Short mmCIF file of C-alpha atoms in Angstrom, two decimals:
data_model
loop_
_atom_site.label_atom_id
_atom_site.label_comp_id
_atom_site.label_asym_id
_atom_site.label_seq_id
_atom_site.Cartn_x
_atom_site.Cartn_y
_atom_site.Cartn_z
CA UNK A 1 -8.89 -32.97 -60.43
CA UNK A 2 -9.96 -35.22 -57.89
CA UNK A 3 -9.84 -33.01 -54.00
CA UNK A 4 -8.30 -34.80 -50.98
CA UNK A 5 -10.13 -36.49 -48.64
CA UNK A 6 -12.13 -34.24 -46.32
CA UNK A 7 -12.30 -31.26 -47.71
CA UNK A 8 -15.56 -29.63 -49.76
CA UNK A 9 -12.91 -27.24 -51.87
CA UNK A 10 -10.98 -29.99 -53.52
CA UNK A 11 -7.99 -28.20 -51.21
CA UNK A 12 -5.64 -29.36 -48.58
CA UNK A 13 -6.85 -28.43 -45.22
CA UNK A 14 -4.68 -25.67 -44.22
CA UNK A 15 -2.81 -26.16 -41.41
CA UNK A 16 -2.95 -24.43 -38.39
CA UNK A 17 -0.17 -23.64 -35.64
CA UNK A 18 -1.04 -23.43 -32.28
CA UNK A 19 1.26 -21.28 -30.49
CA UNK A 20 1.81 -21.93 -26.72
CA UNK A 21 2.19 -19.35 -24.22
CA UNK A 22 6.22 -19.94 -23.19
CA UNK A 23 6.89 -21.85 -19.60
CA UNK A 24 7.31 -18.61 -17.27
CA UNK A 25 10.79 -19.08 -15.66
CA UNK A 26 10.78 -19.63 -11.78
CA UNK A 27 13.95 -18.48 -10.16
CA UNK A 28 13.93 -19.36 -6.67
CA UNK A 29 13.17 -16.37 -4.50
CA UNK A 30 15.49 -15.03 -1.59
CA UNK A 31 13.41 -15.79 1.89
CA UNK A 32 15.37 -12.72 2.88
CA UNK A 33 14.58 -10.64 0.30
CA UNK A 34 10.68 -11.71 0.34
CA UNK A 35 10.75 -11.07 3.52
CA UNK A 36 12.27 -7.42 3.24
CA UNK A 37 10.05 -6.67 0.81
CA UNK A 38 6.97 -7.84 3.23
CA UNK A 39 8.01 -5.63 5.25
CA UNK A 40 8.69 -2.36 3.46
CA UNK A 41 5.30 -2.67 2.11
CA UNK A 42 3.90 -3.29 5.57
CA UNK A 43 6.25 0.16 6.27
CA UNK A 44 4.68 2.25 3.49
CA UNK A 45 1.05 1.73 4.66
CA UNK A 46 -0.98 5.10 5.82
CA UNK A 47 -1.73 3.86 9.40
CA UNK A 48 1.54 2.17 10.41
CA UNK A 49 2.40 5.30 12.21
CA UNK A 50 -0.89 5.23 13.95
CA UNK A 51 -1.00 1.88 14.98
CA UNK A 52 2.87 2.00 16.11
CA UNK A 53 1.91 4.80 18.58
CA UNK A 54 -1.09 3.38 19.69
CA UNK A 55 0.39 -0.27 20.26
CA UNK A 56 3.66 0.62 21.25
CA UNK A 57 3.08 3.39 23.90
CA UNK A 58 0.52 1.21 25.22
CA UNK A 59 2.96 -2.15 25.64
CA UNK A 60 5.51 0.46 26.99
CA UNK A 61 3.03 1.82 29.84
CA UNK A 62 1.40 -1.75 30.68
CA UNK A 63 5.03 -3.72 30.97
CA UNK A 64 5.71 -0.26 33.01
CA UNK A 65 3.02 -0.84 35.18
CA UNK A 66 4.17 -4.58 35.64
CA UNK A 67 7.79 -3.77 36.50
CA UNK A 68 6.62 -0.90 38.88
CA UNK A 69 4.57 -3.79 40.79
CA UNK A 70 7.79 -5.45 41.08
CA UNK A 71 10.42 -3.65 41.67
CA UNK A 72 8.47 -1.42 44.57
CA UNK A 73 7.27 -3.92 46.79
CA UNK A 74 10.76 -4.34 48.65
CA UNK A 75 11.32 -0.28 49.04
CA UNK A 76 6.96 0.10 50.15
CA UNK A 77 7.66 -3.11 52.77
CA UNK A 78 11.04 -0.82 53.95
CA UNK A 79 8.69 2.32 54.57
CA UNK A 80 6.08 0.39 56.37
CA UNK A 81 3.78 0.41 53.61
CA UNK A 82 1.51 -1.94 51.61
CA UNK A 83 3.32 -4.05 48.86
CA UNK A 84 1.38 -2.75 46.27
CA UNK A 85 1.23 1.04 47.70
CA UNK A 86 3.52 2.61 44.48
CA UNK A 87 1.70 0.41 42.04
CA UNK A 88 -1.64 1.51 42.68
CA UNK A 89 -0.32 5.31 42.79
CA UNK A 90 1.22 4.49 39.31
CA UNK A 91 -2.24 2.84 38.20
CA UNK A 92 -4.21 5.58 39.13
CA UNK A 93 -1.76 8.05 37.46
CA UNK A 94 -2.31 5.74 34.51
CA UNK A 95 -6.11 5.86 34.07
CA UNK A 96 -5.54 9.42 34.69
CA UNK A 97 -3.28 9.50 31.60
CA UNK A 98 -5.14 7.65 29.27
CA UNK A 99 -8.12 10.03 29.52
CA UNK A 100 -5.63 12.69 28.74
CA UNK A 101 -4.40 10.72 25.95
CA UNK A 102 -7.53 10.18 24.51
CA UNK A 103 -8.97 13.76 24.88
CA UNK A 104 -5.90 15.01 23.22
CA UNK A 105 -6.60 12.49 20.95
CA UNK A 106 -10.06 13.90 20.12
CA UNK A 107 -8.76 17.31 20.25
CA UNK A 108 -8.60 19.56 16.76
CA UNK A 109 -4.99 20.99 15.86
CA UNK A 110 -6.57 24.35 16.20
CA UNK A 111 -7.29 23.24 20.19
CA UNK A 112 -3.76 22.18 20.69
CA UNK A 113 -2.64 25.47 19.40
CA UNK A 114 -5.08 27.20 21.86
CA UNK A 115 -3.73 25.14 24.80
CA UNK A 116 -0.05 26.19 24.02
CA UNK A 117 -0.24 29.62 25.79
CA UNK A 118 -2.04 28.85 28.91
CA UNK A 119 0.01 25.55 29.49
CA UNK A 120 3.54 27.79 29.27
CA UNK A 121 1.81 29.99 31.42
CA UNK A 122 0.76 27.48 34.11
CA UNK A 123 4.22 25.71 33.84
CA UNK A 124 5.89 28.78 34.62
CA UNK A 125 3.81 30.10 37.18
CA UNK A 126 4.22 26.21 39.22
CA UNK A 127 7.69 26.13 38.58
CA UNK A 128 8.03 29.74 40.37
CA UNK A 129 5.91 28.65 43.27
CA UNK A 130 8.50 25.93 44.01
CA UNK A 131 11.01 28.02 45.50
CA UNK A 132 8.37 29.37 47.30
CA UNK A 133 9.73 28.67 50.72
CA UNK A 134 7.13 26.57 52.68
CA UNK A 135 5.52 25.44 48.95
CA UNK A 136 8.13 23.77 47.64
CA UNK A 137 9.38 20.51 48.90
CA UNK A 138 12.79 18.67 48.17
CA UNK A 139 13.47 15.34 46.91
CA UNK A 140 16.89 13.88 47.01
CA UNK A 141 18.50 16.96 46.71
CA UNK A 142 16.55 18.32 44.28
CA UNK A 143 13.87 20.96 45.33
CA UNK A 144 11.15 20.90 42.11
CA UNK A 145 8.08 19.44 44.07
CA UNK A 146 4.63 20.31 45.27
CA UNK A 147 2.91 18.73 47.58
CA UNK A 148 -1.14 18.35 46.69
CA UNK A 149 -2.22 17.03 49.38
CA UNK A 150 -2.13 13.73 51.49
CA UNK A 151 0.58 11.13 49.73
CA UNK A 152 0.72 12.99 46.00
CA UNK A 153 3.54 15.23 44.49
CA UNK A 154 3.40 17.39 41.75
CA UNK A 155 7.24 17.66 39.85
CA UNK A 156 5.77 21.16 37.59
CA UNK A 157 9.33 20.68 35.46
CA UNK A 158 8.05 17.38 33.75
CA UNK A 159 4.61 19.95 32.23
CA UNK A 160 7.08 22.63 31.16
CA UNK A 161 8.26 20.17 28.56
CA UNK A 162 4.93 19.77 26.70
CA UNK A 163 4.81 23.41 27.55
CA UNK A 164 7.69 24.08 25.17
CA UNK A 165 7.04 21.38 22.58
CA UNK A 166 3.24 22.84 21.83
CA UNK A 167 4.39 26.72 22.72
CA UNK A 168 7.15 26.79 20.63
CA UNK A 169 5.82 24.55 17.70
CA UNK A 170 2.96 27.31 17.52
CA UNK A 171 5.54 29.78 17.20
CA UNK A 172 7.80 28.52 14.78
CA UNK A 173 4.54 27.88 12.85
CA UNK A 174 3.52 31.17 12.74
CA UNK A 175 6.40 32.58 11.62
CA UNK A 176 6.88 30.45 8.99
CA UNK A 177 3.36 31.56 7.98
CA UNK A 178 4.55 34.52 8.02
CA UNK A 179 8.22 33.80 6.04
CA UNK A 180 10.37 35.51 9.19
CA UNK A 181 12.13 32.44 9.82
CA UNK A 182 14.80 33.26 7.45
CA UNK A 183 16.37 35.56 9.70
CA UNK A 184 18.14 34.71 12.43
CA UNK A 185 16.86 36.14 14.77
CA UNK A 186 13.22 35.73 14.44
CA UNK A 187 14.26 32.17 14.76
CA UNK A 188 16.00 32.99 18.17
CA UNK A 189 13.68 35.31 19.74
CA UNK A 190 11.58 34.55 21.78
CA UNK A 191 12.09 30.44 21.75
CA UNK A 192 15.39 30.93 23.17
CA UNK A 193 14.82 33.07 25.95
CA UNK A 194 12.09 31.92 27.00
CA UNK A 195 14.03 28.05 26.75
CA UNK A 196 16.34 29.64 29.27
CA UNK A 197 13.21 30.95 31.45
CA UNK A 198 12.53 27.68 31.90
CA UNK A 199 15.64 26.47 32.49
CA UNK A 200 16.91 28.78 34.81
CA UNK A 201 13.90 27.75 36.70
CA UNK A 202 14.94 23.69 37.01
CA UNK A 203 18.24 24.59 37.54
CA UNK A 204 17.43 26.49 40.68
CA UNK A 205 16.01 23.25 42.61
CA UNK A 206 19.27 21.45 40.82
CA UNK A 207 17.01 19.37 38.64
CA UNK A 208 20.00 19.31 35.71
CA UNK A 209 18.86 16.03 33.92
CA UNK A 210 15.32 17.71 33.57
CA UNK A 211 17.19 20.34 32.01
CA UNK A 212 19.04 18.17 29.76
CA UNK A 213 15.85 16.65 28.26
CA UNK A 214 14.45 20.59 27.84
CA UNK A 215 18.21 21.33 25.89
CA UNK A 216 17.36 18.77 23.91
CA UNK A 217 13.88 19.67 22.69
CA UNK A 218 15.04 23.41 22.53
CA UNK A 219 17.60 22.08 20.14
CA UNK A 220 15.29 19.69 18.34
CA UNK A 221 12.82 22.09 17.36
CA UNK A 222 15.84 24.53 15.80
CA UNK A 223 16.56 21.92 13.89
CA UNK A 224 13.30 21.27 12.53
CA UNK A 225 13.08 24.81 11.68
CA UNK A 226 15.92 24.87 9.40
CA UNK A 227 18.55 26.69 11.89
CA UNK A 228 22.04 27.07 9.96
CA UNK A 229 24.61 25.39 10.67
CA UNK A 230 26.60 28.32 12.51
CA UNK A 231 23.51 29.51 14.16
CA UNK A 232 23.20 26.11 15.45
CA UNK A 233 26.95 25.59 16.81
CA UNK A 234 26.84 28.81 18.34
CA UNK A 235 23.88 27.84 20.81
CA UNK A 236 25.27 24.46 21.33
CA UNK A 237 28.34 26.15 22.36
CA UNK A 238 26.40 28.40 24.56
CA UNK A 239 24.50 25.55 26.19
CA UNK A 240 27.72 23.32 26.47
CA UNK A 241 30.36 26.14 28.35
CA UNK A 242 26.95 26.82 31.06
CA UNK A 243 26.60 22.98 31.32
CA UNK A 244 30.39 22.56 32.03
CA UNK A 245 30.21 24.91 34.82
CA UNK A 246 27.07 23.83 36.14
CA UNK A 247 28.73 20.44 36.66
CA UNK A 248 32.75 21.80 37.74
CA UNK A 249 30.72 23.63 40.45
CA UNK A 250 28.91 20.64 41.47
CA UNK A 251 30.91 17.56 43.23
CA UNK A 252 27.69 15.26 43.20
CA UNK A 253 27.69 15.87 39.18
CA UNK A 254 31.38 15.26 39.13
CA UNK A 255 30.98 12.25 40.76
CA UNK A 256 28.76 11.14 38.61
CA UNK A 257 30.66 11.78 35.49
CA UNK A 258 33.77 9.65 37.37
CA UNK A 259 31.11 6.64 37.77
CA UNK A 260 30.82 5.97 33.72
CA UNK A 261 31.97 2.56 32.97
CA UNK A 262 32.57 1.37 36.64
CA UNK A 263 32.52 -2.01 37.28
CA UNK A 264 33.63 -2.09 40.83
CA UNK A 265 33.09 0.06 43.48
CA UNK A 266 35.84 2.34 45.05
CA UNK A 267 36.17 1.71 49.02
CA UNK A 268 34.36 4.38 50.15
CA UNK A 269 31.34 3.33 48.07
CA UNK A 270 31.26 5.52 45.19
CA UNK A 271 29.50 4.52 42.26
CA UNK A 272 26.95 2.21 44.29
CA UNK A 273 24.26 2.70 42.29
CA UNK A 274 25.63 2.15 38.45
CA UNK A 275 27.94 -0.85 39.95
CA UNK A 276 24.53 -2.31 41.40
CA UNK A 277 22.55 -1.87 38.27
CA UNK A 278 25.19 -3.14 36.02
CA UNK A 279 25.56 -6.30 38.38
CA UNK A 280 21.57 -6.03 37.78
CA UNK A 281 22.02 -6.08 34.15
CA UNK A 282 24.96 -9.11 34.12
CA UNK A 283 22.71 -10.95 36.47
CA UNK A 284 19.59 -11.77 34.15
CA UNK A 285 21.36 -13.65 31.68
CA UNK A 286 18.89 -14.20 28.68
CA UNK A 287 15.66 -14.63 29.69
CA UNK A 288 16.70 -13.31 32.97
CA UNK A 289 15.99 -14.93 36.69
CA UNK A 290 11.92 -14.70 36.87
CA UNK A 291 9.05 -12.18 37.05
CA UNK A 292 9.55 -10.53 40.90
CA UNK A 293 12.61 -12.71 41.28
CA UNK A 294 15.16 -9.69 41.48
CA UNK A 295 18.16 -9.87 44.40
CA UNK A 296 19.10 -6.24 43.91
CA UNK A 297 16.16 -4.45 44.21
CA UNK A 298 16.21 -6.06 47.99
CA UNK A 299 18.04 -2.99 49.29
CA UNK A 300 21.14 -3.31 47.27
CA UNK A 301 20.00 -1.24 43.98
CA UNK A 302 18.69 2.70 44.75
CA UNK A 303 15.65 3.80 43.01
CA UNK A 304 14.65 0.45 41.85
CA UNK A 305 11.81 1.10 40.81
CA UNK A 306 12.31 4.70 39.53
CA UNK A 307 15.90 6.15 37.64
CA UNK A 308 16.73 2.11 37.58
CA UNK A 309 13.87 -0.02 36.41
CA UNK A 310 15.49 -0.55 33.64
CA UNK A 311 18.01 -2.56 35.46
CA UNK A 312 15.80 -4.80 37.51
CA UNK A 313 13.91 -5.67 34.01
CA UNK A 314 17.10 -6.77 32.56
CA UNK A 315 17.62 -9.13 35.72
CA UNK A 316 14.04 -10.80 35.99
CA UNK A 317 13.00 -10.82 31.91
CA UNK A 318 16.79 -10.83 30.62
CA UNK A 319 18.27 -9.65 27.31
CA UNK A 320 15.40 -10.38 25.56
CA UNK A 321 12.86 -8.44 28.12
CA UNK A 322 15.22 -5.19 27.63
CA UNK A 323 15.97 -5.57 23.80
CA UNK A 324 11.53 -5.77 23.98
CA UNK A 325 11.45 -2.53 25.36
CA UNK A 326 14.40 -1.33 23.17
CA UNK A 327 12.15 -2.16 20.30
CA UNK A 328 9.58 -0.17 21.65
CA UNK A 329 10.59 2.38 22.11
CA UNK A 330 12.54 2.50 18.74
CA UNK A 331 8.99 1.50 17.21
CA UNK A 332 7.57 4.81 18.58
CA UNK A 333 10.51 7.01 17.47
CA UNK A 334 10.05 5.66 13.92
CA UNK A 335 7.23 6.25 14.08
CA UNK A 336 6.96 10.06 15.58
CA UNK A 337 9.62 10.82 12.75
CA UNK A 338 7.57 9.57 9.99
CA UNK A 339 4.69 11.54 11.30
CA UNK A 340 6.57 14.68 11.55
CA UNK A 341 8.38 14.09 8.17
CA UNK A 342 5.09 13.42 5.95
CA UNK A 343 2.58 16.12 7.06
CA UNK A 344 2.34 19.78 5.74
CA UNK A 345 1.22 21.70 8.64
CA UNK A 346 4.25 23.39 10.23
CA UNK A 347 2.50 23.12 13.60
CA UNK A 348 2.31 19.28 13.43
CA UNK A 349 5.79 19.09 11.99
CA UNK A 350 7.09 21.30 14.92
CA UNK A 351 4.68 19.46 17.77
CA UNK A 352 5.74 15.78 16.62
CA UNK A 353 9.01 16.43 16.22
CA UNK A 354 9.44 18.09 19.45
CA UNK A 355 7.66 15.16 21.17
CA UNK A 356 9.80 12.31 19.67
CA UNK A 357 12.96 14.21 20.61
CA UNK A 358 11.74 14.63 23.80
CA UNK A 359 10.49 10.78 24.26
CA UNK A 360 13.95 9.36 22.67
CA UNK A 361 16.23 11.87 24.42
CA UNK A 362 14.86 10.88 28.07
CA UNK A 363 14.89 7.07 26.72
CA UNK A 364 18.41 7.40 25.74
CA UNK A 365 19.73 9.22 28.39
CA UNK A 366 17.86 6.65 31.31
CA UNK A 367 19.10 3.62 29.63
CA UNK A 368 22.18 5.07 28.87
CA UNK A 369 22.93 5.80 32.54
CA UNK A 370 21.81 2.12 33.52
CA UNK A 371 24.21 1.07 30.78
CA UNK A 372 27.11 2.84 32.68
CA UNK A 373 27.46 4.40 29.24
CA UNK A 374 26.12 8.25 30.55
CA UNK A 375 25.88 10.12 33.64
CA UNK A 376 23.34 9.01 35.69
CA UNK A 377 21.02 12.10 35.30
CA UNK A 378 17.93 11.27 37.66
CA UNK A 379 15.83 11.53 34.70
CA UNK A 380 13.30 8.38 34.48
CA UNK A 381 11.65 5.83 31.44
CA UNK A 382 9.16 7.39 29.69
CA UNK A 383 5.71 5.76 30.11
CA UNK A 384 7.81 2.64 32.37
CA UNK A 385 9.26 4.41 35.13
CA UNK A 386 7.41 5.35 38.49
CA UNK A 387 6.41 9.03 38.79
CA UNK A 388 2.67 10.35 37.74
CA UNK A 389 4.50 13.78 37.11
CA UNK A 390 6.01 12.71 34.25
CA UNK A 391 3.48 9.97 33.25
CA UNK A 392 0.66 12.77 32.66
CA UNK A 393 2.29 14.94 30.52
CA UNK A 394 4.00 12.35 28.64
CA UNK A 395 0.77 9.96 28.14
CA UNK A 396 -0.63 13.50 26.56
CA UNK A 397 1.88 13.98 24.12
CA UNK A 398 1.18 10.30 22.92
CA UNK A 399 -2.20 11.37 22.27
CA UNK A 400 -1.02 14.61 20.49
CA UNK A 401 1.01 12.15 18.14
CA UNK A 402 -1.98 9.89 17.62
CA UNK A 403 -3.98 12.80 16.95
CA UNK A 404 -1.51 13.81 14.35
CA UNK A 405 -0.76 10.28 12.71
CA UNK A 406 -4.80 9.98 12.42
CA UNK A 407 -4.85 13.61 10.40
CA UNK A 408 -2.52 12.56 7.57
CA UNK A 409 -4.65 12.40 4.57
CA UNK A 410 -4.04 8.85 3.69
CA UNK A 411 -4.60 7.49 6.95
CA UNK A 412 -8.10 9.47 6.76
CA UNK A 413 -9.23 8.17 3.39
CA UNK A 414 -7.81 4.63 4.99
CA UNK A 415 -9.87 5.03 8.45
CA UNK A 416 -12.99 6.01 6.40
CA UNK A 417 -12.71 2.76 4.58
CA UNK A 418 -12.85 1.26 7.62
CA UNK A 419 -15.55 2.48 8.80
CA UNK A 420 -18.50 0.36 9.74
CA UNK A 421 -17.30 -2.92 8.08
CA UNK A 422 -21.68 -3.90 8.54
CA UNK A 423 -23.48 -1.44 7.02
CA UNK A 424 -27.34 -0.71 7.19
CA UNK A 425 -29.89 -3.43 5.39
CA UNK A 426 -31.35 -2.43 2.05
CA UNK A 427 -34.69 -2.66 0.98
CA UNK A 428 -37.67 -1.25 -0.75
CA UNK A 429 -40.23 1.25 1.12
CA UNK A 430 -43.30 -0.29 -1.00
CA UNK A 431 -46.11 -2.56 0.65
CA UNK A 432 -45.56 -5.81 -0.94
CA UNK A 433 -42.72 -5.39 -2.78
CA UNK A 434 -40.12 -7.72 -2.32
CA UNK A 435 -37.26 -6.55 -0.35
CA UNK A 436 -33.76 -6.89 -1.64
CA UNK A 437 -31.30 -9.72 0.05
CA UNK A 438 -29.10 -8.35 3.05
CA UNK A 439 -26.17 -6.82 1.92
CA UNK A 440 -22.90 -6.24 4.14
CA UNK A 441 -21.34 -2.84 3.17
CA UNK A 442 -17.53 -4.31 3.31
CA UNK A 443 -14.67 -3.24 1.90
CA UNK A 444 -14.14 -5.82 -0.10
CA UNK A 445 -18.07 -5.28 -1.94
CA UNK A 446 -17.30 -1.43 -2.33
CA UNK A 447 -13.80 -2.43 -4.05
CA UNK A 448 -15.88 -5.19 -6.95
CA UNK A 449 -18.61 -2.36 -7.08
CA UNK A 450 -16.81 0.39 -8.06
CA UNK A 451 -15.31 -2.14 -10.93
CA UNK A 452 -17.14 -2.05 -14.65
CA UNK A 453 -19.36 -4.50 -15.57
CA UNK A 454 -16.63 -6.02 -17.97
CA UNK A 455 -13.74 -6.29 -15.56
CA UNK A 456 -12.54 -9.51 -13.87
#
């Protein structure tokens, strides 16, 4: 039987189907979801707490130092003093800070545990010697100041803060070493009382927005402790009926309580200051009137460069210069939260909790009061405002939280990687022996290495 052409079997050839991979379908992305996504992952990475802290804290403190530049040179010129007399105090207090920030920073967690004692113990022991008649000195009403020596203050409230953030996160972590925190009163004693130490001792210069901020970490680091519910209401009950009287007894805090929301000015000139910084506020428009360009800080606008810098950088940079620093400092409470939230050491928990409550608080309650939204309190911006008193200890607990956000162990295995991104050149010891061709320890050559030979 005669076979068909081209094939040695005298058979058909067979025939053989070819099967194509199917057309993938594109569906057109959402921009807005790609760009969520983008995000979240950039979120999730181990150092995004780390560099939040680190970046944001140190935009906050350098735009600081630029507002403080210019919104003090009217109020210097008015006490016969160079223009840039309060900016180079705040610069110094800077450089001070950062090598405080940077040794706490370098510091071990066991070190910051060590330093909790003798800090509350200094805090308490300068906040005693300011009603020390002849030691203390009073500023606008409020007697919590030292003088050091020639033009430099010392305000030993602002240290009994980080005093009671690392003291009473070293407590709370011992005793939940120790499984006492389920009763109530372990939880109570001693961080209450000794709260109240403290703030009995503000509260006798009549330092009560100071106090506020030290209510406020008092309360944050019950929370983070696990305080029931009750337990919880019943001290914020306590705290509330002693901070009603505080003010009822008080006219100048009444006063202040009668300026929220004002708009105008009553005719005997009550309110000056929050009707001057919201005028401050209205003035900038959106990209505001000009760097140094401020009319209110010319007199018209108390503490200008102080309680109310916030208002004189919404009228020279705008909305967008104050939603900037809104972003900030939103930036660094994320970011203090997710430090706090992801670690296992109680201490750390405690300690970066406390700090972010203590950062926020003081951030909400300053802008707030520019706002016209809160008392004004007399408390100022964290890492913006003028004051070296409360840059130091602040700039400190920045490093604490770097410290921290660097200890998580995914942002150690991620800084390792990092490492030297050139490593050492590799070649043979032998005479004559030909020496191997330089190679670059990168990250990307350790990631093929550690592939098998049969991967792509």
């Amino acid at each position: 039987m005669p076979g068909s052409p081209g094939s040695r079997t005298g058979r058909p050839p067979a025939q053989r189907t070819v099967q194509r991979p199917a057309a993938r379908r594109t569906t057109p992305e959402n921009p807005v979801l790609r760009l969520y996504t983008r995000l979240q992952r950039a979120w999730d990475r181990p150092l995004t707490a780390y560099y939040l802290i680190a970046g944001g804290s140190a935009l906050i403190t350098v735009l600081g130092l630029v507002m403080v530049y210019s919104a003090s040179q009217i109020t210097a010129l008015q006490l016969s003093l160079p223009g840039s007399y309060f900016f180079r105090k705040q610069f110094l207090a800077a450089a001070i800070g950062a090598a405080l920030l940077l040794a706490a920073m370098r510091m071990p967690v066991k070190l910051h545990r060590a330093l909790a004692y003798p800090i509350l113990a200094g805090a308490v022991f300068l906040m005693a010697l300011v009603q020390v008649p002849g030691i203390g000195m009073s500023v606008n009403g409020n007697q919590n100041w030292i003088s050091v020596g020639g033009p430099f203050q010392l305000q030993p409230s602002e240290f009994g803060k980080l005093a009671l953030v690392l003291w009473g996160a070293d407590l709370l972590a011992r005793k939940q070493d120790k499984r006492l925190l389920t009763q109530w009163k372990h939880m109570l004693v001693p961080l209450v009382p000794v709260a109240f130490l403290l703030l009995g001792l503000i509260m006798l210069g009549g330092d009560m927005g100071t106090a506020i901020i030290l209510t406020a970490i008092a309360f944050g680091l019950l929370w983070l402790a696990g305080a029931p519910t009750r337990m919880f209401a019943g001290v914020l009950s306590v705290a509330g009926l002693l901070g009603v009287i505080l003010i009822q007894t008080n006219p100048n805090r009444l006063d202040r309580f009668a300026c929220i929301g004002a708009t105008e000015m009553s005719p005997e000139g009550d309110c000056w200051q929050a009707v001057h910084g919201i005028y401050a506020l209205a003035s900038g428009g959106l990209f505001g009137s000009g760097l140094g360009a401020s009319v209110e800080k010319w007199g018209q606008l108390p503490e200008a460069h102080t309680d109310f810098i916030f208002a004189v950088t919404g009228e020279e940079l705008g909305l967008a210069g104050t939603l900037s620093v809104l972003a900030l400092f939103a930036a660094l409470g994320y970011a203090g939260i997710r430090v706090a939230g992801r670690t296992e050491d109680p201490f750390v928990r405690y300690a970066a909790g406390g700090v972010t409550t203590w950062i926020t608080a003081q951030a909400v309650i300053n802008i707030g009061a520019v706002l016209g939204l809160l008392p004004i309190a007399g408390v100022p911006l964290p890492l913006f405002s003028y004051g070296g008193s409360a840059l130091l200890p602040t700039m400190f607990a920045i490093g604490l939280l770097i410290a921290f956000a660097r200890d998580e162990p995914a942002a150690r295995a991620a800084l390792a990687m990092r490492q030297p991104r050139f490593g050492r050149k590799r070649g043979t010891g032998g005479t004559g022996s030909k020496r191997r061709p330089r190679s670059w320890n990168t990250m990307r050559r350790r990631a093929s290495a550690a592939r098998s030979s049969g991967e792509r």
